[in-house]
Structures are given as structure tokens and as C-alpha cells.
Coordinates of C-alpha atoms in Angstrom, one line a residue:
X1391 CA -47.3 -93.3 -113.6
X1392 CA -50.7 -92.5 -113.2
X1393 CA -52.3 -89.3 -112.2
X1394 CA -53.2 -90.7 -108.8
X1395 CA -49.6 -91.7 -108.2
X1396 CA -48.5 -88.2 -109.2
X1397 CA -51.1 -86.6 -106.9
X1398 CA -50.1 -89.0 -104.1
X1399 CA -46.4 -88.3 -104.6
X1400 CA -47.1 -84.6 -104.7
X1401 CA -49.2 -84.8 -101.5
X1402 CA -46.5 -86.9 -99.9
X1403 CA -43.8 -84.5 -100.9
X1404 CA -45.9 -81.5 -99.6
X1405 CA -46.5 -83.5 -96.4
X1406 CA -42.8 -84.2 -96.0
X1407 CA -42.0 -80.5 -96.6
X1408 CA -44.6 -79.5 -94.0
X1409 CA -43.2 -82.1 -91.6
X1410 CA -39.7 -80.8 -92.2
X1411 CA -40.9 -77.2 -91.7
X1412 CA -42.7 -78.2 -88.5
X1413 CA -39.6 -80.1 -87.3
X1414 CA -37.4 -77.1 -88.1
X1415 CA -39.9 -74.8 -86.4
X1416 CA -40.0 -77.2 -83.4
X1417 CA -36.2 -77.2 -83.1
X1418 CA -36.2 -73.4 -83.2
X1419 CA -38.9 -73.2 -80.5
X1420 CA -37.2 -75.9 -78.4
X1421 CA -33.9 -74.0 -78.6
X1422 CA -35.7 -70.8 -77.6
X1423 CA -37.4 -72.6 -74.7
X1424 CA -34.2 -74.2 -73.6
X1425 CA -32.4 -70.9 -73.8
X1426 CA -35.1 -69.1 -71.8
X1427 CA -35.1 -71.9 -69.1
X1428 CA -31.3 -71.7 -68.9
X1429 CA -31.4 -67.9 -68.6
X1430 CA -34.0 -68.1 -65.9
X1431 CA -32.0 -70.7 -64.1
X1432 CA -28.9 -68.6 -64.3
X1433 CA -30.7 -65.5 -63.0
X1434 CA -32.1 -67.6 -60.1
X1435 CA -28.6 -69.0 -59.5
X1436 CA -27.1 -65.5 -59.5
X1437 CA -29.8 -64.3 -57.1
X1438 CA -29.0 -67.2 -54.7
X1439 CA -25.3 -66.7 -55.0
X1440 CA -25.6 -62.9 -54.4
X1441 CA -27.9 -63.5 -51.4
X1442 CA -25.5 -66.1 -50.0
X1443 CA -22.6 -63.8 -50.5
X1444 CA -24.4 -60.9 -48.9
X1445 CA -25.3 -63.0 -45.9
X1446 CA -21.8 -64.3 -45.6
X1447 CA -20.4 -60.8 -45.8
X1448 CA -22.8 -59.6 -43.1
X1449 CA -21.9 -62.6 -40.9
X1450 CA -18.2 -62.0 -41.5
X1451 CA -18.6 -58.3 -40.7
X1452 CA -20.5 -59.0 -37.5
X1453 CA -17.9 -61.6 -36.4
X1454 CA -15.1 -59.2 -37.2
X1455 CA -16.8 -56.3 -35.3
X1456 CA -17.4 -58.5 -32.3
X1457 CA -13.8 -59.7 -32.3
X1458 CA -12.6 -56.1 -32.5
X1459 CA -14.9 -55.1 -29.6
X1460 CA -13.7 -58.1 -27.5
X1461 CA -10.1 -57.2 -28.2
X1462 CA -10.7 -53.5 -27.4
X1463 CA -12.5 -54.5 -24.2
X1464 CA -9.6 -56.8 -23.2
X1465 CA -7.1 -54.0 -23.9
X1466 CA -9.1 -51.6 -21.7
X1467 CA -9.4 -54.2 -18.9
X1468 CA -5.6 -54.8 -19.1
X1469 CA -4.9 -51.0 -19.1
X1470 CA -7.3 -50.6 -16.2
X1471 CA -5.5 -53.4 -14.3
X1472 CA -2.2 -51.7 -15.0
X1473 CA -3.5 -48.3 -13.8
X1474 CA -5.0 -49.9 -10.7
X1475 CA -1.7 -51.6 -9.9
X1476 CA 0.3 -48.4 -10.3
X1477 CA -2.1 -46.5 -8.1
X1478 CA -2.0 -49.4 -5.5
X1479 CA 1.8 -49.2 -5.5
X1480 CA 1.6 -45.4 -5.2
X1481 CA -0.8 -45.7 -2.2
X1482 CA 1.5 -48.3 -0.6
X1483 CA 4.4 -46.1 -1.0
X1484 CA 2.6 -43.1 0.4
X1485 CA 1.4 -45.2 3.3
X1486 CA 4.9 -46.3 4.1
X1487 CA 6.6 -42.8 4.2
X1488 CA 8.5 -42.1 7.4
X1489 CA 7.0 -40.2 10.3
X1490 CA 9.2 -37.2 9.5
X1491 CA 8.0 -37.0 5.9
X1492 CA 4.4 -37.3 7.1
X1493 CA 4.9 -34.5 9.6
X1494 CA 6.4 -32.4 6.8
X1495 CA 3.3 -33.0 4.7
X1496 CA 1.0 -32.0 7.6
X1497 CA 3.1 -28.9 8.2
X1498 CA 2.9 -27.8 4.5
X1499 CA -0.9 -28.4 4.6
X1500 CA -1.2 -26.3 7.7
X1501 CA 0.8 -23.5 6.1
X1502 CA -1.4 -23.6 3.0
X1503 CA -4.6 -23.4 5.0
X1504 CA -3.2 -20.8 7.4
X1505 CA -5.3 -21.3 10.5
X1506 CA -4.6 -22.1 14.2
X1507 CA -7.9 -23.7 15.1
X1508 CA -7.5 -26.9 13.2
X1509 CA -8.2 -30.5 14.3
X1510 CA -6.4 -33.3 12.6
X1511 CA -7.7 -36.9 12.0
X1512 CA -4.9 -39.3 11.0
X1513 CA -3.9 -42.9 11.0
X1514 CA -3.7 -44.5 14.4
X1515 CA -0.1 -45.5 13.7
X1516 CA 1.0 -41.8 13.2
X1517 CA -0.7 -40.6 16.4
X1518 CA 2.4 -40.6 18.6
X1519 CA 4.6 -39.0 16.0
X1520 CA 2.2 -36.1 15.5
X1521 CA 1.7 -35.6 19.3
X1522 CA 5.5 -35.5 19.8
X1523 CA 5.9 -32.9 17.0
X1524 CA 5.5 -29.2 17.5
X1525 CA 2.6 -28.8 15.1
X1526 CA 0.0 -26.3 16.1
X1527 CA -3.0 -28.6 15.6
X1528 CA -5.3 -30.5 17.9
X1529 CA -5.2 -34.2 17.4
X1530 CA -8.5 -36.1 17.2
X1531 CA -7.8 -39.2 19.3
X1532 CA -11.1 -40.9 18.8
X1533 CA -11.7 -40.8 15.0
X1534 CA -9.0 -42.1 12.7
X1535 CA -8.5 -42.4 8.9
X1536 CA -7.0 -45.3 7.0
X1537 CA -4.3 -43.2 5.3
X1538 CA -3.2 -39.7 5.0
X1539 CA -5.0 -37.1 7.2
X1540 CA -7.9 -34.8 7.3
X1541 CA -7.7 -31.2 8.7
X1542 CA -11.0 -29.9 10.2
X1543 CA -11.9 -26.3 10.9
X1544 CA -15.3 -25.9 12.3
X1545 CA -17.6 -27.5 9.7
X1546 CA -15.0 -27.5 6.9
X1547 CA -12.9 -30.6 6.3
X1548 CA -9.7 -30.5 4.2
X1549 CA -9.1 -33.9 2.8
X1550 CA -5.5 -35.1 2.5
X1551 CA -6.3 -38.8 2.5
X1552 CA -3.9 -40.5 0.0
X1553 CA -6.5 -42.8 -1.6
X1554 CA -8.9 -39.9 -2.2
X1555 CA -6.1 -37.7 -3.7
X1556 CA -5.1 -40.6 -6.0
X1557 CA -8.7 -41.3 -7.0
X1558 CA -9.3 -37.7 -7.8
X1559 CA -6.3 -37.5 -10.1
X1560 CA -6.9 -41.0 -11.6
X1561 CA -8.8 -39.6 -14.7
X1562 CA -6.1 -37.0 -15.4
X1563 CA -3.1 -39.2 -14.7
X1564 CA -4.5 -42.5 -16.1
X1565 CA -4.1 -41.7 -19.9
X1566 CA -0.7 -40.2 -19.4
X1567 CA 0.4 -43.1 -17.3
X1568 CA -0.7 -45.5 -20.1
X1569 CA 1.3 -43.5 -22.7
X1570 CA 4.3 -43.5 -20.4
X1571 CA 4.1 -47.3 -19.6
X1572 CA 3.6 -48.3 -23.2
X1573 CA 6.6 -46.5 -24.6

């Protein structure tokens, strides 16, 4: 072989070594770039998944809270209906007491107030029964009430109307009534 062939072979071997080194370096760099791209893609994927999970959790939480509120409101409405029904039944029962029981209630009220100068307003249907009783009270024959009675002394009115008495005690009795009815 000639010198030129030796030099050419030597240059070619060096070139092949450099090409091999460049190819090896290229593979290392490509692998690093691929790894970096995959890592970035995974980070972005995790961000998207985390964001979606957070949004889903928030939506689920709001839907659950709204459902709980609707259920609570429905329970409250049903309890209120129940209380209203019981109070309506109580009012009906009070309105349907006998004239003797009614006169007994008026008599007790007169005793508790303790005055002889009282005027009574009552239901029109009870007018004759009270007139025929021996109660020491003047009967207002022009103004009537829907239920119960009102005793008036000068400018003071003592209210014994059944619906007003029931409404006044509604806040106190309502919760106890619900406890009793739900046993």
C-alpha cells in the first residue's frame, strides 16, 4: 500500500470514528430531548388532570350542597304543613266546643281579670248562649269576632281569640310538636 492509501485509510477511519462519535452524541442528545419532551408532556397532563379533578370536585360539592339544601327546605315545608294542619285542627276543635264550655272559658277569664265593667265581643253564634248565662259582662251586639272572645275594659282589650292564642304559642309549641309527632 502506498502512503496515500495509508493516509486515506487513516482519514477515513478517523472520519468514521468522528461519525460514530457524532452519532452516539446525537442519540444521547435525542434521548435527552425525548425525555424532556415526555416530562413536560406529563407535567402538562398532570396539570390538566388536576385542574379537571378540582373542577369536578367543586361541581360535585355544589350539586351535593344544593341537593342537601333542597332536601332541608322540603323537610321544613313538610314540617310547616304538619304544624299548620295540627293548629288548624286545634282551632276547629276550639271553635266547636259546646256553649257550656265556652261560657266556662269566659267565666274563668272574667275571674282572672277581676272587673265588673267589662264588655265582651264574641262570635255571633255564641251571642244567645252568653246572653242567657248569668255572666256579669255587657255583650257587644254590633261587633263580632270570628272565634273565641275579646274582653274590653275602657281602652284595654284582653284578647282570647283562639287563632291569636294559637299563633302566639306557635313558635314555642311548633318544635315540641314536631318532636312528638316524629317519635
